Tab-separated table of N, CA and C in Angstrom:
chain	number	residue	atom	x	y	z
E	1	MET	N	2.087	25.007	-7.507
E	1	MET	CA	2.344	24.093	-6.231
E	1	MET	C	1.115	23.256	-6.007
E	2	ASN	N	0.056	23.506	-6.447
E	2	ASN	CA	-1.141	22.744	-6.237
E	2	ASN	C	-0.878	21.310	-6.432
E	3	SER	N	-0.231	20.944	-7.544
E	3	SER	CA	-0.006	19.538	-8.009
E	3	SER	C	0.836	18.798	-7.013
E	4	VAL	N	1.803	19.544	-6.453
E	4	VAL	CA	2.749	18.901	-5.330
E	4	VAL	C	1.846	18.429	-4.164
E	5	PHE	N	0.990	19.237	-3.827
E	5	PHE	CA	0.084	18.940	-2.637
E	5	PHE	C	-0.957	17.917	-3.046
E	6	GLU	N	-1.453	17.842	-4.219
E	6	GLU	CA	-2.453	16.843	-4.705
E	6	GLU	C	-1.691	15.558	-4.842
E	7	VAL	N	-0.399	15.426	-5.099
E	7	VAL	CA	0.290	14.207	-5.212
E	7	VAL	C	0.388	13.770	-3.660
E	8	GLN	N	0.839	14.659	-2.806
E	8	GLN	CA	0.973	14.346	-1.446
E	8	GLN	C	-0.443	13.736	-0.830
E	9	LYS	N	-1.539	14.484	-1.161
E	9	LYS	CA	-2.613	14.157	-0.614
E	9	LYS	C	-3.112	12.753	-1.081
E	10	THR	N	-2.778	12.351	-2.291
E	10	THR	CA	-3.071	11.050	-2.830
E	10	THR	C	-2.280	9.968	-2.162
E	11	ILE	N	-0.958	10.223	-1.870
E	11	ILE	CA	-0.095	9.267	-1.132
E	11	ILE	C	-0.581	9.180	0.240
E	12	ARG	N	-1.037	10.188	0.937
E	12	ARG	CA	-1.590	10.141	2.236
E	12	ARG	C	-2.883	9.315	2.404
E	13	GLU	N	-3.701	9.482	1.332
E	13	GLU	CA	-4.927	8.789	1.360
E	13	GLU	C	-4.723	7.242	1.147
E	14	ILE	N	-3.567	6.903	0.469
E	14	ILE	CA	-3.161	5.483	0.382
E	14	ILE	C	-2.818	4.970	1.582
E	15	LEU	N	-1.982	5.868	2.322
E	15	LEU	CA	-1.520	5.248	3.581
E	15	LEU	C	-2.589	5.127	4.668
E	16	LEU	N	-3.509	6.167	4.674
E	16	LEU	CA	-4.669	5.947	5.484
E	16	LEU	C	-5.471	4.768	5.198
E	17	LYS	N	-5.653	4.244	3.903
E	17	LYS	CA	-6.407	3.045	3.578
E	17	LYS	C	-5.564	1.856	4.213
E	18	VAL	N	-4.260	1.847	4.180
E	18	VAL	CA	-3.467	0.767	4.592
E	18	VAL	C	-3.833	0.627	6.214
E	19	LEU	N	-3.817	1.766	6.956
E	19	LEU	CA	-4.178	1.822	8.284
E	19	LEU	C	-5.640	1.278	8.556
E	20	ASP	N	-6.599	1.588	7.571
E	20	ASP	CA	-7.950	1.112	7.818
E	20	ASP	C	-8.140	-0.427	7.457
E	21	HIS	N	-7.370	-0.858	6.665
E	21	HIS	CA	-7.400	-2.186	6.168
E	21	HIS	C	-6.569	-3.339	6.767
E	22	HIS	N	-5.805	-2.886	7.613
E	22	HIS	CA	-4.882	-3.899	8.403
E	22	HIS	C	-5.038	-3.891	9.927
E	23	SER	N	-5.097	-5.010	10.512
E	23	SER	CA	-5.080	-5.160	12.040
E	23	SER	C	-3.761	-4.638	12.615
E	24	LEU	N	-3.933	-4.416	13.961
E	24	LEU	CA	-2.709	-3.766	14.668
E	24	LEU	C	-1.487	-4.886	14.613
E	25	GLU	N	-1.962	-6.175	14.577
E	25	GLU	CA	-0.984	-7.198	14.393
E	25	GLU	C	-0.313	-7.130	13.004
E	26	GLN	N	-1.020	-6.924	11.944
E	26	GLN	CA	-0.534	-6.900	10.660
E	26	GLN	C	0.387	-5.602	10.494
E	27	LEU	N	-0.001	-4.480	11.042
E	27	LEU	CA	0.694	-3.309	10.968
E	27	LEU	C	2.135	-3.377	11.670
E	28	ASN	N	2.235	-4.164	12.710
E	28	ASN	CA	3.401	-4.397	13.519
E	28	ASN	C	4.287	-5.608	12.900
E	29	LYS	N	3.765	-6.444	12.082
E	29	LYS	CA	4.437	-7.493	11.534
E	29	LYS	C	5.594	-7.305	10.676
E	30	ILE	N	6.886	-7.740	10.949
E	30	ILE	CA	7.921	-7.528	10.090
E	30	ILE	C	8.080	-8.785	9.353
E	31	PRO	N	7.836	-8.840	8.021
E	31	PRO	CA	8.027	-10.092	7.224
E	31	PRO	C	9.440	-10.497	7.172
E	32	GLN	N	9.645	-11.761	6.893
E	32	GLN	CA	10.954	-12.408	6.589
E	32	GLN	C	11.449	-11.557	5.353
E	33	GLY	N	12.838	-11.149	5.550
E	33	GLY	CA	13.513	-10.282	4.364
E	33	GLY	C	13.330	-8.913	4.482
E	34	PHE	N	12.493	-8.412	5.406
E	34	PHE	CA	12.325	-6.903	5.525
E	34	PHE	C	12.880	-6.542	6.953
E	35	SER	N	13.117	-5.064	6.989
E	35	SER	CA	13.856	-4.743	8.200
E	35	SER	C	12.835	-3.891	8.965
E	36	ASN	N	11.725	-3.647	8.504
E	36	ASN	CA	10.731	-2.932	9.083
E	36	ASN	C	9.336	-3.298	8.714
E	37	ASN	N	8.155	-2.658	9.228
E	37	ASN	CA	6.876	-3.093	8.935
E	37	ASN	C	6.076	-1.929	8.349
E	38	LEU	N	4.709	-2.218	8.187
E	38	LEU	CA	3.902	-1.186	7.604
E	38	LEU	C	3.835	0.102	8.454
E	39	ILE	N	3.617	-0.023	9.727
E	39	ILE	CA	3.490	1.095	10.468
E	39	ILE	C	4.595	1.970	10.627
E	40	TRP	N	5.956	1.379	10.628
E	40	TRP	CA	7.177	2.155	10.701
E	40	TRP	C	7.281	2.913	9.489
E	41	ASN	N	6.971	2.400	8.225
E	41	ASN	CA	7.081	3.147	6.920
E	41	ASN	C	6.149	4.279	6.880
E	42	ILE	N	4.865	4.048	7.482
E	42	ILE	CA	3.894	5.137	7.466
E	42	ILE	C	4.400	6.316	8.345
E	43	ALA	N	4.828	6.010	9.510
E	43	ALA	CA	5.251	6.905	10.555
E	43	ALA	C	6.559	7.638	9.942
E	44	HIS	N	7.432	6.854	9.326
E	44	HIS	CA	8.767	7.394	8.694
E	44	HIS	C	8.369	8.431	7.856
E	45	CYS	N	7.341	8.226	6.999
E	45	CYS	CA	6.977	9.316	6.027
E	45	CYS	C	6.656	10.633	6.794
E	46	ILE	N	5.953	10.529	7.740
E	46	ILE	CA	5.620	11.800	8.532
E	46	ILE	C	6.849	12.331	9.126
E	47	SER	N	7.628	11.462	9.821
E	47	SER	CA	8.788	12.072	10.330
E	47	SER	C	9.764	12.724	9.412
E	48	SER	N	10.058	12.085	8.310
E	48	SER	CA	10.870	12.635	7.273
E	48	SER	C	10.188	13.922	6.685
E	49	GLN	N	8.937	14.047	6.392
E	49	GLN	CA	8.210	15.193	5.996
E	49	GLN	C	8.589	16.432	7.054
E	50	GLN	N	8.410	16.074	8.237
E	50	GLN	CA	8.558	17.150	9.194
E	50	GLN	C	9.998	17.552	9.186
E	51	VAL	N	10.940	16.694	9.022
E	51	VAL	CA	12.531	17.282	8.983
E	51	VAL	C	12.642	18.011	7.573
E	52	LEU	N	12.240	17.281	6.532
E	52	LEU	CA	12.704	17.920	5.185
E	52	LEU	C	11.996	19.306	5.040
E	53	ILE	N	10.829	19.464	5.588
E	53	ILE	CA	10.009	20.686	5.285
E	53	ILE	C	10.162	21.685	6.351
E	54	TYR	N	9.946	21.247	7.725
E	54	TYR	CA	9.965	22.243	8.749
E	54	TYR	C	11.310	22.411	9.279
E	55	LYS	N	12.025	21.328	9.872
E	55	LYS	CA	13.310	21.618	10.550
E	55	LYS	C	14.278	22.343	9.590
E	56	LEU	N	14.272	21.973	8.451
E	56	LEU	CA	15.211	22.504	7.419
E	56	LEU	C	14.871	24.085	6.952
E	57	SER	N	13.722	24.299	7.381
E	57	SER	CA	13.108	25.665	7.224
E	57	SER	C	13.322	26.416	8.544
E	58	GLY	N	13.800	25.826	9.562
E	58	GLY	CA	13.897	26.510	10.708
E	58	GLY	C	12.620	26.732	11.535
E	59	LEU	N	11.623	25.923	11.257
E	59	LEU	CA	10.339	26.080	11.830
E	59	LEU	C	10.019	24.934	12.760
E	60	PRO	N	9.108	25.176	13.893
E	60	PRO	CA	8.795	24.132	14.692
E	60	PRO	C	7.978	23.018	13.830
E	61	THR	N	8.120	21.892	14.324
E	61	THR	CA	7.389	20.735	13.750
E	61	THR	C	6.114	20.468	14.617
E	62	MET	N	5.166	19.745	13.843
E	62	MET	CA	3.955	19.423	14.390
E	62	MET	C	4.141	18.112	15.142
E	63	ALA	N	4.943	17.100	14.715
E	63	ALA	CA	5.215	15.834	15.366
E	63	ALA	C	6.210	16.126	16.460
E	64	SER	N	6.070	15.524	17.550
E	64	SER	CA	7.174	15.674	18.677
E	64	SER	C	8.638	15.220	18.177
E	65	ASP	N	9.471	15.698	18.983
E	65	ASP	CA	10.966	15.361	18.690
E	65	ASP	C	11.207	13.978	18.860
E	66	GLU	N	10.309	13.391	20.041
E	66	GLU	CA	10.382	11.923	20.328
E	66	GLU	C	9.861	11.116	19.146
E	67	PHE	N	8.746	11.485	18.442
E	67	PHE	CA	8.219	10.755	17.329
E	67	PHE	C	9.193	10.781	16.188
E	68	ILE	N	9.786	12.075	15.920
E	68	ILE	CA	10.794	12.110	14.793
E	68	ILE	C	11.909	11.302	14.901
E	69	ALA	N	12.398	11.354	16.221
E	69	ALA	CA	13.617	10.467	16.506
E	69	ALA	C	13.290	8.956	16.443
E	70	LYS	N	12.134	8.558	16.675
E	70	LYS	CA	11.668	6.993	16.756
E	70	LYS	C	11.694	6.575	15.343
E	71	TYR	N	11.258	7.408	14.272
E	71	TYR	CA	10.855	6.987	13.038
E	71	TYR	C	11.809	7.750	11.870
E	72	LYS	N	13.051	8.219	12.364
E	72	LYS	CA	13.835	8.935	11.278
E	72	LYS	C	14.799	7.937	10.610
E	73	LYS	N	15.352	8.369	9.626
E	73	LYS	CA	16.159	7.557	8.818
E	73	LYS	C	17.203	6.785	9.636
E	74	GLY	N	17.339	5.512	9.280
E	74	GLY	CA	18.263	4.775	10.149
E	74	GLY	C	17.682	4.080	11.313
E	75	THR	N	16.500	4.327	11.556
E	75	THR	CA	15.897	3.428	12.676
E	75	THR	C	15.074	2.337	12.152
E	76	LYS	N	14.652	1.624	13.101
E	76	LYS	CA	13.799	0.332	12.718
E	76	LYS	C	12.897	0.100	13.921
E	77	PRO	N	11.840	-0.723	13.775
E	77	PRO	CA	10.989	-0.876	14.928
E	77	PRO	C	11.691	-1.463	16.005
E	78	GLU	N	11.397	-0.933	17.162
E	78	GLU	CA	12.090	-1.450	18.462
E	78	GLU	C	11.084	-2.209	19.312
E	79	GLY	N	9.849	-2.483	18.730
E	79	GLY	CA	8.914	-3.181	19.451
E	79	GLY	C	7.487	-2.813	18.775
E	80	ASP	N	6.422	-3.375	19.314
E	80	ASP	CA	5.147	-3.052	18.601
E	80	ASP	C	4.696	-1.846	19.007
E	81	VAL	N	3.878	-1.289	18.091
E	81	VAL	CA	3.315	0.018	18.204
E	81	VAL	C	1.804	-0.154	18.768
E	82	SER	N	1.451	0.566	19.721
E	82	SER	CA	0.148	0.427	20.252
E	82	SER	C	-0.984	0.943	19.319
E	83	GLN	N	-2.306	0.678	19.782
E	83	GLN	CA	-3.290	1.308	18.987
E	83	GLN	C	-3.378	2.746	19.266
E	84	ALA	N	-2.975	3.267	20.357
E	84	ALA	CA	-2.901	4.726	20.611
E	84	ALA	C	-1.912	5.383	19.683
E	85	GLU	N	-0.793	4.686	19.570
E	85	GLU	CA	0.277	5.422	18.623
E	85	GLU	C	-0.286	5.334	17.104
E	86	VAL	N	-0.990	4.293	16.640
E	86	VAL	CA	-1.540	4.137	15.383
E	86	VAL	C	-2.553	5.237	15.193
E	87	ASP	N	-3.310	5.597	16.222
E	87	ASP	CA	-4.297	6.579	16.134
E	87	ASP	C	-3.591	8.016	15.954
E	88	GLU	N	-2.501	8.251	16.595
E	88	GLU	CA	-1.691	9.479	16.611
E	88	GLU	C	-1.144	9.563	15.211
E	89	ILE	N	-0.637	8.355	14.410
E	89	ILE	CA	-0.093	8.515	13.210
E	89	ILE	C	-1.271	8.725	12.122
E	90	ARG	N	-2.421	8.154	12.373
E	90	ARG	CA	-3.469	8.476	11.578
E	90	ARG	C	-3.835	10.035	11.477
E	91	ILE	N	-3.906	10.619	12.677
E	91	ILE	CA	-4.119	12.009	12.859
E	91	ILE	C	-3.025	12.857	12.082
E	92	LEU	N	-1.750	12.593	12.336
E	92	LEU	CA	-0.588	13.237	11.844
E	92	LEU	C	-0.562	13.061	10.281
E	93	LEU	N	-1.113	12.008	9.708
E	93	LEU	CA	-1.057	11.906	8.214
E	93	LEU	C	-1.841	13.063	7.690
E	94	SER	N	-2.984	13.294	8.232
E	94	SER	CA	-3.804	14.275	7.649
E	94	SER	C	-3.349	15.867	8.102
E	95	THR	N	-3.041	15.852	9.432
E	95	THR	CA	-2.788	17.337	10.047
E	95	THR	C	-1.540	17.941	9.281
E	96	THR	N	-0.497	17.054	9.271
E	96	THR	CA	0.618	17.545	8.715
E	96	THR	C	0.605	17.929	7.234
E	97	LEU	N	-0.164	17.236	6.432
E	97	LEU	CA	-0.496	17.635	5.066
E	97	LEU	C	-1.188	18.965	5.051
E	98	HIS	N	-2.288	19.081	5.726
E	98	HIS	CA	-3.054	20.295	5.597
E	98	HIS	C	-2.263	21.429	6.174
E	99	GLN	N	-1.484	21.337	7.292
E	99	GLN	CA	-0.751	22.472	7.892
E	99	GLN	C	0.274	22.959	6.874
E	100	THR	N	0.960	21.916	6.123
E	100	THR	CA	2.065	22.247	5.513
E	100	THR	C	1.465	23.040	4.176
E	101	GLU	N	0.401	22.617	3.638
E	101	GLU	CA	-0.233	23.436	2.491
E	101	GLU	C	-0.597	24.799	3.017
E	102	GLN	N	-1.148	24.818	4.161
E	102	GLN	CA	-1.444	26.292	4.583
E	102	GLN	C	-0.318	27.061	4.865
E	103	ASP	N	0.744	26.440	5.465
E	103	ASP	CA	1.941	27.292	5.689
E	103	ASP	C	2.612	27.719	4.479
E	104	PHE	N	2.593	26.856	3.444
E	104	PHE	CA	3.085	27.228	2.145
E	104	PHE	C	2.411	28.307	1.516
E	105	ALA	N	1.019	28.314	1.585
E	105	ALA	CA	0.206	29.400	1.088
E	105	ALA	C	0.528	30.611	1.808
E	106	ASN	N	0.846	30.538	3.049
E	106	ASN	CA	1.115	31.838	3.888
E	106	ASN	C	2.637	32.300	3.871
E	107	ASN	N	3.276	31.664	3.009
E	107	ASN	CA	4.746	31.870	2.777
E	107	ASN	C	5.567	31.814	4.053
E	108	LEU	N	5.385	30.879	4.892
E	108	LEU	CA	6.113	30.600	6.013
E	108	LEU	C	7.465	30.074	5.848
E	109	PHE	N	7.613	29.361	4.644
E	109	PHE	CA	8.913	28.764	4.331
E	109	PHE	C	9.872	29.754	3.610
E	110	ALA	N	10.031	30.925	4.192
E	110	ALA	CA	10.933	31.891	3.539
E	110	ALA	C	12.401	31.490	3.550
E	111	ASN	N	12.729	30.862	4.495
E	111	ASN	CA	14.213	30.431	4.748
E	111	ASN	C	14.224	28.901	4.620
E	112	TYR	N	15.442	28.446	3.940
E	112	TYR	CA	15.615	27.019	3.811
E	112	TYR	C	17.109	26.667	3.817
E	113	ASN	N	17.463	25.840	4.798
E	113	ASN	CA	18.787	25.469	4.943
E	113	ASN	C	19.144	24.271	3.902
E	114	GLU	N	20.013	24.596	3.045
E	114	GLU	CA	20.227	23.595	1.852
E	114	GLU	C	20.757	22.241	2.557
E	115	TYR	N	20.288	21.208	1.900
E	115	TYR	CA	20.581	19.884	2.480
E	115	TYR	C	20.700	18.793	1.280
E	116	THR	N	21.773	17.985	1.372
E	116	THR	CA	22.027	16.922	0.355
E	116	THR	C	21.550	15.713	1.011
E	117	THR	N	20.638	15.071	0.380
E	117	THR	CA	19.932	13.811	0.866
E	117	THR	C	20.992	12.693	0.692
E	118	SER	N	20.639	11.582	1.294
E	118	SER	CA	21.474	10.308	1.324
E	118	SER	C	21.466	9.923	-0.142
E	119	LEU	N	20.626	10.235	-1.063
E	119	LEU	CA	20.599	9.954	-2.534
E	119	LEU	C	21.449	10.785	-3.351
E	120	GLY	N	21.919	11.940	-2.673
E	120	GLY	CA	22.809	12.927	-3.408
E	120	GLY	C	22.203	14.048	-4.017
E	121	PHE	N	20.964	14.072	-3.776
E	121	PHE	CA	19.978	15.233	-4.330
E	121	PHE	C	20.198	16.449	-3.396
E	122	THR	N	20.531	17.636	-3.842
E	122	THR	CA	20.699	18.653	-2.932
E	122	THR	C	19.184	19.468	-3.086
E	123	LEU	N	18.788	19.679	-1.760
E	123	LEU	CA	17.501	20.360	-1.591
E	123	LEU	C	17.873	21.889	-1.336
E	124	LYS	N	17.563	22.745	-2.219
E	124	LYS	CA	18.007	24.244	-2.197
E	124	LYS	C	16.915	25.073	-1.552
E	125	ASN	N	15.676	24.661	-1.671
E	125	ASN	CA	14.638	25.647	-1.326
E	125	ASN	C	13.361	24.651	-1.040
E	126	ILE	N	12.297	25.353	-0.475
E	126	ILE	CA	11.128	24.626	-0.066
E	126	ILE	C	10.404	23.798	-1.302
E	127	ASP	N	10.479	24.358	-2.578
E	127	ASP	CA	10.033	23.850	-3.649
E	127	ASP	C	10.583	22.525	-3.969
E	128	GLY	N	11.896	22.433	-3.756
E	128	GLY	CA	12.645	21.128	-4.153
E	128	GLY	C	12.435	20.113	-3.007
E	129	ALA	N	12.228	20.676	-1.782
E	129	ALA	CA	11.950	19.880	-0.552
E	129	ALA	C	10.604	19.272	-0.721
E	130	LEU	N	9.647	19.849	-1.121
E	130	LEU	CA	8.230	19.359	-1.396
E	130	LEU	C	8.262	18.331	-2.469
E	131	ASP	N	8.985	18.556	-3.570
E	131	ASP	CA	9.109	17.751	-4.706
E	131	ASP	C	9.789	16.273	-4.219
E	132	PHE	N	10.880	16.536	-3.490
E	132	PHE	CA	11.668	15.449	-3.000
E	132	PHE	C	10.897	14.554	-1.867
E	133	ASN	N	10.135	15.261	-1.083
E	133	ASN	CA	9.261	14.640	-0.209
E	133	ASN	C	8.291	13.671	-0.833
E	134	ASN	N	7.576	14.091	-1.814
E	134	ASN	CA	6.728	13.306	-2.543
E	134	ASN	C	7.403	12.058	-3.119
E	135	TYR	N	8.674	12.199	-3.711
E	135	TYR	CA	9.432	11.099	-4.209
E	135	TYR	C	9.602	10.019	-3.038
E	136	HIS	N	10.088	10.564	-1.784
E	136	HIS	CA	10.462	9.774	-0.753
E	136	HIS	C	9.281	9.017	-0.319
E	137	GLU	N	8.126	9.688	-0.337
E	137	GLU	CA	6.854	9.005	0.292
E	137	GLU	C	6.316	7.952	-0.887
E	138	GLY	N	6.626	8.208	-2.009
E	138	GLY	CA	6.493	7.316	-3.143
E	138	GLY	C	7.129	6.107	-2.919
E	139	ILE	N	8.427	6.195	-2.668
E	139	ILE	CA	9.356	4.970	-2.428
E	139	ILE	C	8.766	4.152	-1.306
E	140	HIS	N	8.493	4.796	-0.199
E	140	HIS	CA	8.038	4.018	1.022
E	140	HIS	C	6.524	3.495	0.739
E	141	SER	N	5.783	4.207	-0.004
E	141	SER	CA	4.514	3.675	-0.451
E	141	SER	C	4.722	2.315	-1.218
E	142	GLY	N	5.689	2.195	-2.092
E	142	GLY	CA	6.043	0.955	-2.674
E	142	GLY	C	6.574	-0.152	-1.823
E	143	ILE	N	7.377	0.170	-0.837
E	143	ILE	CA	7.749	-0.718	0.066
E	143	ILE	C	6.420	-1.250	0.968
E	144	ILE	N	5.619	-0.336	1.203
E	144	ILE	CA	4.389	-0.754	1.883
E	144	ILE	C	3.589	-1.680	1.158
E	145	MET	N	3.463	-1.486	-0.151
E	145	MET	CA	2.768	-2.469	-1.115
E	145	MET	C	3.437	-3.797	-1.094
E	146	SER	N	4.764	-3.817	-1.023
E	146	SER	CA	5.328	-5.164	-0.987
E	146	SER	C	5.119	-5.815	0.281
E	147	ILE	N	5.265	-5.086	1.457
E	147	ILE	CA	5.025	-5.706	2.848
E	147	ILE	C	3.720	-6.293	2.889
E	148	ARG	N	2.762	-5.449	2.418
E	148	ARG	CA	1.348	-5.865	2.460
E	148	ARG	C	1.093	-7.410	1.968
E	149	LYS	N	1.879	-7.914	0.951
E	149	LYS	CA	1.740	-9.208	0.495
E	149	LYS	C	2.140	-10.263	1.460
E	150	PHE	N	2.812	-9.806	2.477
E	150	PHE	CA	3.316	-10.915	3.436
E	150	PHE	C	2.674	-10.841	4.809
E	151	VAL	N	1.863	-9.898	5.053
E	151	VAL	CA	1.186	-9.776	6.413
E	151	VAL	C	-0.223	-10.276	6.295
C-alpha cells in the first residue's frame, strides 16, 4: 500500500505548488469554457477523498461537513474563495493525506460501505477506494493543468 500513498503524496505536492504559484485572483478565476476554477478543483479533491475514504468507512472526516458540501460532486464555485479559505485548503491537503496513511496503518478502515461511482466503478473496500481516489485526483490534476494555461 505504500505506493498508493506515494502517488497521493505526489499529487498533493503538485496541488500545493499550484497554490504557491498562483495569486488569489488566479485561483478564483473561471476561464471561458470551464465551469470551475483552480481552487475549486483542489478543494474538490479533499472533499471527495474524505467521502470516499472516511464517510464510506463510517468514520468521522477531518474536513467539516460544510467544506465537504461546498466542494462535493455536482457543485461549482458560488463566489470567490478568501485567503483564509485557501490557507485552510493548504493545511487540509497535507493533514488529510498524513492522517489517512496513519489510519490505514492502524487498520481503522475495517468496515467499508460498497459504493458505485458515477463512472460505474464499484468500490468494495478501502484498497479500491484508495486506488480510485488517486485516479480521481489525477483527473482533477489534469483539469488544473488545463485551467492554469488560461489564468
